PDB file of C-alpha atoms in Angstrom:
ATOM      1  CA  UNK E   1      17.628  39.131  57.672  1.00 50.00           C
ATOM      2  CA  UNK E   2      21.123  40.393  58.372  1.00 50.00           C
ATOM      3  CA  UNK E   3      23.023  40.521  55.076  1.00 48.00           C
ATOM      4  CA  UNK E   4      26.311  40.007  56.925  1.00 46.00           C
ATOM      5  CA  UNK E   5      25.166  36.605  58.211  1.00 47.00           C
ATOM      6  CA  UNK E   6      23.999  35.483  54.769  1.00 45.00           C
ATOM      7  CA  UNK E   7      26.531  33.222  53.135  1.00 47.00           C
ATOM      8  CA  UNK E   8      26.488  32.864  49.380  1.00 43.00           C
ATOM      9  CA  UNK E   9      27.516  29.559  47.913  1.00 46.00           C
ATOM     10  CA  UNK E  10      27.984  30.346  44.284  1.00 44.00           C
ATOM     11  CA  UNK E  11      28.075  27.352  42.010  1.00 47.00           C
ATOM     12  CA  UNK E  12      31.164  27.275  39.825  1.00 47.00           C
ATOM     13  CA  UNK E  13      30.851  25.470  36.473  1.00 46.00           C
ATOM     14  CA  UNK E  14      32.881  22.311  36.070  1.00 46.00           C
ATOM     15  CA  UNK E  15      34.610  22.062  32.727  1.00 44.00           C
ATOM     16  CA  UNK E  16      35.134  18.318  33.102  1.00 46.00           C
ATOM     17  CA  UNK E  17      31.468  17.576  33.871  1.00 45.00           C
ATOM     18  CA  UNK E  18      30.294  14.553  31.917  1.00 47.00           C
ATOM     19  CA  UNK E  19      26.562  15.126  32.306  1.00 46.00           C
ATOM     20  CA  UNK E  20      26.496  18.539  30.634  1.00 45.00           C
ATOM     21  CA  UNK E  21      28.244  19.976  27.659  1.00 50.00           C
ATOM     22  CA  UNK E  22      30.597  22.905  28.030  1.00 49.00           C
ATOM     23  CA  UNK E  23      28.130  25.364  26.583  1.00 50.00           C
ATOM     24  CA  UNK E  24      25.401  24.182  28.961  1.00 52.00           C
ATOM     25  CA  UNK E  25      27.702  24.671  31.997  1.00 53.00           C
ATOM     26  CA  UNK E  26      28.406  28.252  31.043  1.00 54.00           C
ATOM     27  CA  UNK E  27      24.755  29.007  30.478  1.00 51.00           C
ATOM     28  CA  UNK E  28      23.506  27.514  33.752  1.00 51.00           C
ATOM     29  CA  UNK E  29      26.304  29.141  35.763  1.00 52.00           C
ATOM     30  CA  UNK E  30      25.330  32.556  34.548  1.00 49.00           C
ATOM     31  CA  UNK E  31      21.618  31.932  35.112  1.00 53.00           C
ATOM     32  CA  UNK E  32      22.305  30.645  38.629  1.00 52.00           C
ATOM     33  CA  UNK E  33      24.298  33.743  39.431  1.00 49.00           C
ATOM     34  CA  UNK E  34      21.495  36.036  38.375  1.00 50.00           C
ATOM     35  CA  UNK E  35      18.837  34.032  40.186  1.00 52.00           C
ATOM     36  CA  UNK E  36      20.604  34.314  43.551  1.00 48.00           C
ATOM     37  CA  UNK E  37      20.488  38.121  43.450  1.00 48.00           C
ATOM     38  CA  UNK E  38      16.802  38.023  42.756  1.00 48.00           C
ATOM     39  CA  UNK E  39      15.965  35.246  45.205  1.00 46.00           C
ATOM     40  CA  UNK E  40      17.659  36.644  48.308  1.00 47.00           C
ATOM     41  CA  UNK E  41      16.974  40.305  47.552  1.00 46.00           C
ATOM     42  CA  UNK E  42      20.455  41.350  48.492  1.00 46.00           C
ATOM     43  CA  UNK E  43      20.794  45.020  49.318  1.00 49.00           C
ATOM     44  CA  UNK E  44      22.763  47.089  46.920  1.00 49.00           C
ATOM     45  CA  UNK E  45      25.670  47.623  49.296  1.00 52.00           C
ATOM     46  CA  UNK E  46      29.116  48.332  47.872  1.00 52.00           C
ATOM     47  CA  UNK E  47      30.494  45.041  49.234  1.00 54.00           C
ATOM     48  CA  UNK E  48      27.727  42.980  47.655  1.00 52.00           C
ATOM     49  CA  UNK E  49      28.016  44.807  44.372  1.00 49.00           C
ATOM     50  CA  UNK E  50      31.754  44.240  44.311  1.00 54.00           C
ATOM     51  CA  UNK E  51      31.294  40.523  45.091  1.00 52.00           C
ATOM     52  CA  UNK E  52      28.734  40.117  42.333  1.00 52.00           C
ATOM     53  CA  UNK E  53      30.870  42.046  39.901  1.00 54.00           C
ATOM     54  CA  UNK E  54      33.856  39.872  40.759  1.00 55.00           C
ATOM     55  CA  UNK E  55      31.963  36.686  40.114  1.00 53.00           C
ATOM     56  CA  UNK E  56      30.680  38.012  36.810  1.00 54.00           C
ATOM     57  CA  UNK E  57      34.171  39.012  35.741  1.00 56.00           C
ATOM     58  CA  UNK E  58      35.426  35.567  36.732  1.00 54.00           C
ATOM     59  CA  UNK E  59      32.707  33.969  34.630  1.00 49.00           C
ATOM     60  CA  UNK E  60      33.516  36.281  31.688  1.00 48.00           C
ATOM     61  CA  UNK E  61      37.206  35.384  31.936  1.00 53.00           C
ATOM     62  CA  UNK E  62      36.320  31.686  31.905  1.00 48.00           C
ATOM     63  CA  UNK E  63      34.074  32.182  28.893  1.00 48.00           C
ATOM     64  CA  UNK E  64      36.798  33.964  26.927  1.00 48.00           C
ATOM     65  CA  UNK E  65      39.452  31.355  27.699  1.00 51.00           C
ATOM     66  CA  UNK E  66      37.288  28.489  26.502  1.00 49.00           C
ATOM     67  CA  UNK E  67      36.979  29.825  22.972  1.00 55.00           C
ATOM     68  CA  UNK E  68      34.028  29.679  20.591  1.00 60.00           C
ATOM     69  CA  UNK E  69      31.893  26.504  20.370  1.00 60.00           C
ATOM     70  CA  UNK E  70      32.645  24.131  17.489  1.00 60.00           C
ATOM     71  CA  UNK E  71      30.683  24.453  14.288  1.00 60.00           C
ATOM     72  CA  UNK E  72      28.058  21.644  14.211  1.00 54.00           C
ATOM     73  CA  UNK E  73      28.153  21.566  10.407  1.00 57.00           C
ATOM     74  CA  UNK E  74      31.814  20.541  10.442  1.00 55.00           C
ATOM     75  CA  UNK E  75      30.891  17.036  11.644  1.00 56.00           C
ATOM     76  CA  UNK E  76      27.290  16.266  10.681  1.00 55.00           C
ATOM     77  CA  UNK E  77      27.582  12.597  11.639  1.00 57.00           C
ATOM     78  CA  UNK E  78      29.966  12.181  14.635  1.00 55.00           C
ATOM     79  CA  UNK E  79      29.313   8.452  14.781  1.00 58.00           C
ATOM     80  CA  UNK E  80      30.093   6.917  11.374  1.00 53.00           C
ATOM     81  CA  UNK E  81      28.847   3.526  12.525  1.00 52.00           C
ATOM     82  CA  UNK E  82      25.300   4.896  12.642  1.00 52.00           C
ATOM     83  CA  UNK E  83      24.140   5.660   9.134  1.00 54.00           C
ATOM     84  CA  UNK E  84      21.953   8.663   8.497  1.00 51.00           C
ATOM     85  CA  UNK E  85      18.285   7.767   8.044  1.00 53.00           C
ATOM     86  CA  UNK E  86      17.199   7.549   4.467  1.00 58.00           C
ATOM     87  CA  UNK E  87      13.811   8.412   2.997  1.00 59.00           C
ATOM     88  CA  UNK E  88      11.058   5.899   2.440  1.00 63.00           C
ATOM     89  CA  UNK E  89      11.407   3.654  -0.546  1.00 60.00           C
ATOM     90  CA  UNK E  90       9.022   4.524  -3.335  1.00 55.00           C
ATOM     91  CA  UNK E  91       6.156   2.084  -3.677  1.00 54.00           C
ATOM     92  CA  UNK E  92       6.224   0.002  -6.826  1.00 52.00           C
ATOM     93  CA  UNK E  93       3.566   0.777  -9.389  1.00 53.00           C
ATOM     94  CA  UNK E  94       1.023  -2.085  -9.329  1.00 51.00           C
ATOM     95  CA  UNK E  95       0.062  -1.352 -12.952  1.00 52.00           C
ATOM     96  CA  UNK E  96       3.166  -2.251 -14.896  1.00 58.00           C
ATOM     97  CA  UNK E  97       3.650  -1.169 -18.446  1.00 63.00           C
ATOM     98  CA  UNK E  98       3.564  -3.687 -21.246  1.00 62.00           C
ATOM     99  CA  UNK E  99       6.798  -5.211 -22.433  1.00 65.00           C
ATOM    100  CA  UNK E 100       8.451  -3.872 -25.530  1.00 64.00           C
ATOM    101  CA  UNK E 101       6.653  -5.083 -28.643  1.00 61.00           C
ATOM    102  CA  UNK E 102       3.386  -5.748 -26.759  1.00 75.00           C
ATOM    103  CA  UNK E 103       0.226  -3.738 -27.348  1.00 81.00           C
ATOM    104  CA  UNK E 104      -2.882  -3.225 -25.253  1.00 82.00           C
ATOM    105  CA  UNK E 105      -5.025  -3.658 -28.366  1.00 91.00           C
ATOM    106  CA  UNK E 106      -5.298  -7.039 -30.060  1.00 93.00           C
ATOM    107  CA  UNK E 107      -7.452  -8.686 -32.679  1.00 94.00           C
ATOM    108  CA  UNK E 108     -10.765  -9.560 -31.044  1.00 95.00           C
ATOM    109  CA  UNK E 109     -10.630 -13.340 -30.454  1.00 96.00           C
ATOM    110  CA  UNK E 110     -14.455 -13.635 -30.299  1.00 97.00           C
ATOM    111  CA  UNK E 111     -17.404 -11.561 -31.520  1.00 97.00           C
ATOM    112  CA  UNK E 112     -18.341 -10.809 -27.891  1.00 98.00           C
ATOM    113  CA  UNK E 113     -14.804  -9.733 -26.963  1.00 97.00           C
ATOM    114  CA  UNK E 114     -13.323  -6.297 -27.569  1.00 97.00           C
ATOM    115  CA  UNK E 115      -9.986  -5.441 -29.123  1.00 96.00           C
ATOM    116  CA  UNK E 116      -8.576  -4.748 -25.657  1.00 96.00           C
ATOM    117  CA  UNK E 117      -7.088  -7.521 -23.586  1.00 96.00           C
ATOM    118  CA  UNK E 118      -9.347  -9.196 -20.999  1.00 96.00           C
ATOM    119  CA  UNK E 119     -12.396  -7.107 -21.923  1.00 97.00           C
ATOM    120  CA  UNK E 120     -15.822  -8.058 -23.267  1.00 98.00           C
ATOM    121  CA  UNK E 121     -18.640  -6.025 -24.774  1.00 98.00           C
ATOM    122  CA  UNK E 122     -21.462  -4.831 -22.556  1.00 97.00           C
ATOM    123  CA  UNK E 123     -24.903  -6.378 -22.637  1.00 96.00           C
ATOM    124  CA  UNK E 124     -26.442  -3.540 -24.674  1.00 96.00           C
ATOM    125  CA  UNK E 125     -23.841  -3.999 -27.407  1.00 97.00           C
ATOM    126  CA  UNK E 126     -24.439  -7.747 -27.518  1.00 97.00           C
ATOM    127  CA  UNK E 127     -28.197  -7.325 -27.764  1.00 96.00           C
ATOM    128  CA  UNK E 128     -27.976  -4.578 -30.389  1.00 97.00           C
ATOM    129  CA  UNK E 129     -25.724  -6.807 -32.515  1.00 97.00           C
ATOM    130  CA  UNK E 130     -28.060  -9.785 -32.092  1.00 97.00           C
ATOM    131  CA  UNK E 131     -25.553 -11.787 -30.069  1.00 97.00           C
ATOM    132  CA  UNK E 132     -27.863 -13.846 -27.865  1.00 96.00           C
ATOM    133  CA  UNK E 133     -25.746 -16.925 -27.301  1.00 98.00           C
ATOM    134  CA  UNK E 134     -22.059 -17.664 -27.005  1.00 98.00           C
ATOM    135  CA  UNK E 135     -20.079 -20.889 -27.093  1.00 97.00           C
ATOM    136  CA  UNK E 136     -16.818 -22.324 -25.857  1.00 98.00           C
ATOM    137  CA  UNK E 137     -14.886 -25.564 -25.737  1.00 97.00           C
ATOM    138  CA  UNK E 138     -14.436 -28.008 -22.879  1.00 98.00           C
ATOM    139  CA  UNK E 139     -12.177 -31.031 -22.671  1.00 98.00           C
ATOM    140  CA  UNK E 140     -12.432 -34.290 -20.750  1.00 97.00           C
ATOM    141  CA  UNK E 141      -9.776 -34.659 -18.072  1.00 94.00           C
ATOM    142  CA  UNK E 142      -9.342 -38.383 -18.810  1.00 96.00           C
ATOM    143  CA  UNK E 143     -10.120 -39.235 -22.419  1.00 96.00           C
ATOM    144  CA  UNK E 144      -9.410 -35.689 -23.645  1.00 95.00           C
ATOM    145  CA  UNK E 145     -12.559 -35.572 -25.732  1.00 96.00           C
ATOM    146  CA  UNK E 146     -13.441 -32.014 -26.767  1.00 97.00           C
ATOM    147  CA  UNK E 147     -16.999 -30.651 -26.747  1.00 97.00           C
ATOM    148  CA  UNK E 148     -18.561 -27.322 -27.637  1.00 97.00           C
ATOM    149  CA  UNK E 149     -21.015 -25.878 -25.118  1.00 97.00           C
ATOM    150  CA  UNK E 150     -23.430 -23.038 -25.847  1.00 97.00           C
ATOM    151  CA  UNK E 151     -24.869 -20.639 -23.269  1.00 98.00           C
ATOM    152  CA  UNK E 152     -27.800 -18.262 -23.439  1.00 97.00           C
ATOM    153  CA  UNK E 153     -26.411 -14.900 -22.330  1.00 97.00           C
ATOM    154  CA  UNK E 154     -29.462 -13.415 -20.619  1.00 95.00           C
ATOM    155  CA  UNK E 155     -30.397 -16.632 -18.858  1.00 95.00           C
ATOM    156  CA  UNK E 156     -26.927 -17.209 -17.426  1.00 96.00           C
ATOM    157  CA  UNK E 157     -26.391 -13.567 -16.536  1.00 95.00           C
ATOM    158  CA  UNK E 158     -29.598 -13.418 -14.529  1.00 94.00           C
ATOM    159  CA  UNK E 159     -28.450 -16.236 -12.254  1.00 95.00           C
ATOM    160  CA  UNK E 160     -25.014 -14.669 -11.734  1.00 95.00           C
ATOM    161  CA  UNK E 161     -26.466 -11.212 -11.137  1.00 93.00           C
ATOM    162  CA  UNK E 162     -28.925 -12.449  -8.510  1.00 94.00           C
ATOM    163  CA  UNK E 163     -26.223 -14.456  -6.740  1.00 95.00           C
ATOM    164  CA  UNK E 164     -23.720 -11.589  -6.612  1.00 94.00           C
ATOM    165  CA  UNK E 165     -26.199  -8.962  -5.444  1.00 91.00           C
ATOM    166  CA  UNK E 166     -27.616 -11.300  -2.815  1.00 92.00           C
ATOM    167  CA  UNK E 167     -24.301 -12.497  -1.380  1.00 92.00           C
ATOM    168  CA  UNK E 168     -21.743  -9.823  -2.155  1.00 89.00           C
ATOM    169  CA  UNK E 169     -21.640  -8.323   1.335  1.00 90.00           C
ATOM    170  CA  UNK E 170     -21.044 -11.742   2.894  1.00 92.00           C
ATOM    171  CA  UNK E 171     -18.183 -12.630   0.564  1.00 94.00           C
ATOM    172  CA  UNK E 172     -15.752 -10.213   2.248  1.00 93.00           C
ATOM    173  CA  UNK E 173     -14.030  -9.616  -1.111  1.00 93.00           C
ATOM    174  CA  UNK E 174     -13.276 -13.337  -1.422  1.00 96.00           C
ATOM    175  CA  UNK E 175     -14.655 -15.813  -3.918  1.00 96.00           C
ATOM    176  CA  UNK E 176     -17.003 -18.399  -2.352  1.00 96.00           C
ATOM    177  CA  UNK E 177     -16.349 -22.124  -2.633  1.00 96.00           C
ATOM    178  CA  UNK E 178     -18.808 -22.533  -5.487  1.00 96.00           C
ATOM    179  CA  UNK E 179     -16.586 -20.217  -7.548  1.00 97.00           C
ATOM    180  CA  UNK E 180     -13.309 -21.682  -6.332  1.00 97.00           C
ATOM    181  CA  UNK E 181     -14.394 -25.264  -7.068  1.00 96.00           C
ATOM    182  CA  UNK E 182     -16.974 -25.067  -9.858  1.00 96.00           C
ATOM    183  CA  UNK E 183     -19.263 -27.947 -10.686  1.00 94.00           C
ATOM    184  CA  UNK E 184     -18.244 -29.303 -14.069  1.00 95.00           C
ATOM    185  CA  UNK E 185     -20.259 -31.293 -16.573  1.00 94.00           C
ATOM    186  CA  UNK E 186     -19.467 -34.946 -17.184  1.00 95.00           C
ATOM    187  CA  UNK E 187     -17.976 -36.461 -20.300  1.00 96.00           C
ATOM    188  CA  UNK E 188     -20.418 -38.457 -22.419  1.00 94.00           C
ATOM    189  CA  UNK E 189     -17.772 -41.048 -23.204  1.00 94.00           C
ATOM    190  CA  UNK E 190     -16.159 -41.858 -19.837  1.00 95.00           C
ATOM    191  CA  UNK E 191     -18.179 -39.858 -17.323  1.00 93.00           C
ATOM    192  CA  UNK E 192     -15.194 -37.832 -16.108  1.00 95.00           C
ATOM    193  CA  UNK E 193     -15.303 -34.110 -15.530  1.00 96.00           C
ATOM    194  CA  UNK E 194     -15.018 -31.625 -18.377  1.00 97.00           C
ATOM    195  CA  UNK E 195     -12.677 -28.690 -17.917  1.00 96.00           C
ATOM    196  CA  UNK E 196     -12.725 -25.553 -20.086  1.00 97.00           C
ATOM    197  CA  UNK E 197     -10.087 -25.279 -22.777  1.00 97.00           C
ATOM    198  CA  UNK E 198      -7.827 -22.384 -21.808  1.00 96.00           C
ATOM    199  CA  UNK E 199      -5.129 -21.530 -24.326  1.00 89.00           C
ATOM    200  CA  UNK E 200      -2.996 -18.429 -24.538  1.00 94.00           C
ATOM    201  CA  UNK E 201      -3.894 -15.666 -22.153  1.00 95.00           C
ATOM    202  CA  UNK E 202      -4.812 -13.242 -24.903  1.00 94.00           C
ATOM    203  CA  UNK E 203      -7.279 -15.802 -26.336  1.00 96.00           C
ATOM    204  CA  UNK E 204      -9.057 -16.762 -23.111  1.00 97.00           C
ATOM    205  CA  UNK E 205     -12.836 -16.866 -23.548  1.00 98.00           C
ATOM    206  CA  UNK E 206     -13.657 -14.770 -20.480  1.00 98.00           C
ATOM    207  CA  UNK E 207     -17.366 -14.388 -21.151  1.00 98.00           C
ATOM    208  CA  UNK E 208     -17.766 -18.135 -21.626  1.00 98.00           C
ATOM    209  CA  UNK E 209     -15.971 -18.809 -18.348  1.00 98.00           C
ATOM    210  CA  UNK E 210     -18.013 -16.341 -16.316  1.00 98.00           C
ATOM    211  CA  UNK E 211     -21.358 -17.489 -17.735  1.00 97.00           C
ATOM    212  CA  UNK E 212     -20.467 -21.105 -16.977  1.00 97.00           C
ATOM    213  CA  UNK E 213     -19.051 -20.033 -13.594  1.00 96.00           C
ATOM    214  CA  UNK E 214     -15.797 -21.785 -14.491  1.00 97.00           C
ATOM    215  CA  UNK E 215     -13.370 -18.940 -13.805  1.00 98.00           C
ATOM    216  CA  UNK E 216     -12.092 -21.016 -10.891  1.00 97.00           C
ATOM    217  CA  UNK E 217     -10.492 -23.363 -13.445  1.00 97.00           C
ATOM    218  CA  UNK E 218      -8.060 -20.604 -14.418  1.00 97.00           C
ATOM    219  CA  UNK E 219      -4.554 -20.682 -13.046  1.00 96.00           C
ATOM    220  CA  UNK E 220      -3.337 -17.947 -10.764  1.00 96.00           C
ATOM    221  CA  UNK E 221      -1.207 -16.549 -13.601  1.00 96.00           C
ATOM    222  CA  UNK E 222      -4.328 -16.261 -15.788  1.00 97.00           C
ATOM    223  CA  UNK E 223      -6.145 -14.279 -13.107  1.00 97.00           C
ATOM    224  CA  UNK E 224      -3.133 -12.025 -12.612  1.00 96.00           C
ATOM    225  CA  UNK E 225      -3.110 -11.384 -16.361  1.00 96.00           C
ATOM    226  CA  UNK E 226      -6.787 -10.430 -16.211  1.00 97.00           C
ATOM    227  CA  UNK E 227      -6.290  -8.088 -13.255  1.00 96.00           C
ATOM    228  CA  UNK E 228      -3.255  -6.498 -14.871  1.00 95.00           C
ATOM    229  CA  UNK E 229      -5.071  -5.519 -18.064  1.00 95.00           C
ATOM    230  CA  UNK E 230      -8.232  -4.391 -16.272  1.00 95.00           C
ATOM    231  CA  UNK E 231      -6.249  -2.082 -13.930  1.00 92.00           C
ATOM    232  CA  UNK E 232      -6.945  -4.107 -10.787  1.00 93.00           C
ATOM    233  CA  UNK E 233      -4.470  -5.122  -8.102  1.00 89.00           C
ATOM    234  CA  UNK E 234      -3.159  -8.572  -8.877  1.00 88.00           C
ATOM    235  CA  UNK E 235      -1.536  -9.385  -5.537  1.00 90.00           C
ATOM    236  CA  UNK E 236      -3.162 -11.768  -3.100  1.00 91.00           C
ATOM    237  CA  UNK E 237      -4.525 -15.278  -2.860  1.00 95.00           C
ATOM    238  CA  UNK E 238      -6.464 -16.924  -5.666  1.00 96.00           C
ATOM    239  CA  UNK E 239      -9.838 -16.442  -3.983  1.00 96.00           C
ATOM    240  CA  UNK E 240      -9.140 -12.708  -3.857  1.00 96.00           C
ATOM    241  CA  UNK E 241      -8.212 -12.441  -7.554  1.00 97.00           C
ATOM    242  CA  UNK E 242     -11.086 -14.710  -8.543  1.00 97.00           C
ATOM    243  CA  UNK E 243     -13.549 -12.449  -6.763  1.00 96.00           C
ATOM    244  CA  UNK E 244     -12.087  -9.435  -8.569  1.00 96.00           C
ATOM    245  CA  UNK E 245     -12.435 -11.216 -11.926  1.00 97.00           C
ATOM    246  CA  UNK E 246     -16.120 -12.017 -11.372  1.00 97.00           C
ATOM    247  CA  UNK E 247     -16.994  -8.503 -10.227  1.00 95.00           C
ATOM    248  CA  UNK E 248     -14.967  -6.889 -13.019  1.00 96.00           C
ATOM    249  CA  UNK E 249     -16.676  -8.951 -15.722  1.00 97.00           C
ATOM    250  CA  UNK E 250     -20.067  -8.082 -14.245  1.00 95.00           C
ATOM    251  CA  UNK E 251     -19.084  -4.414 -14.414  1.00 95.00           C
ATOM    252  CA  UNK E 252     -18.056  -4.796 -18.045  1.00 96.00           C
ATOM    253  CA  UNK E 253     -21.399  -6.372 -18.899  1.00 96.00           C
ATOM    254  CA  UNK E 254     -23.342  -3.812 -16.836  1.00 94.00           C
ATOM    255  CA  UNK E 255     -21.269  -0.603 -17.124  1.00 93.00           C
ATOM    256  CA  UNK E 256     -24.023   1.517 -15.549  1.00 89.00           C
ATOM    257  CA  UNK E 257     -24.622  -0.642 -12.475  1.00 81.00           C
ATOM    258  CA  UNK E 258     -25.605  -2.194 -10.170  1.00 84.00           C
ATOM    259  CA  UNK E 259     -22.117  -3.627  -9.492  1.00 82.00           C
ATOM    260  CA  UNK E 260     -20.288  -0.291  -9.156  1.00 73.00           C
ATOM    261  CA  UNK E 261     -20.574  -0.119  -5.368  1.00 58.00           C
TER     262      UNK E 261
END
């Protein structure tokens, strides 16, 4: 190819270009200039060398007249309307500390309860201390007559243990209807249902409620209290917290299994 007939159309950077920044224009202009020499394999004639040198000097003059680029640290947030992203908010601790003046240890409200809130003794302790039966109070919903009911520990625990181990995987971490709506005994006076007597949270007879499968009679606040002091999550629907309460009490009675799955 005749170098005299080759016309070079050098691209000159546009300072007022809106699609590129000023620094990008200077960079691409220089790269384009170098690429043309390599692409067309221009001979190293004096005229071509002078033309290339002239263009490079023109580009150098333009670069010097524009001045140094601005310091990006001088304006870290050019748009004040857009706030800088903040870090993630720390997740709240689900196990809150006790209020001032409260203690995790209390006087054991029953012989089968420990000195820690919402905790009962395990089955080996009860048997070694000759605690075979427990009792609790129930009240008629209509005539408000109060009765004392006694449960055999081993007999009641066997039924609960067999039910949990046989149906746990189908519960999907939710209490079944028989736990949510327990079958209650009838009052001898009026025939109405008998509900368990539930007083202050620290005095709740947890072992009596689980043996009688009456934990479903507890309010949601009672179940949250239980989960709080047994280091379980207390958020969720009642059937979720009720399931946790049953499994946790089974673990307390059988600390070596088979409920630790």
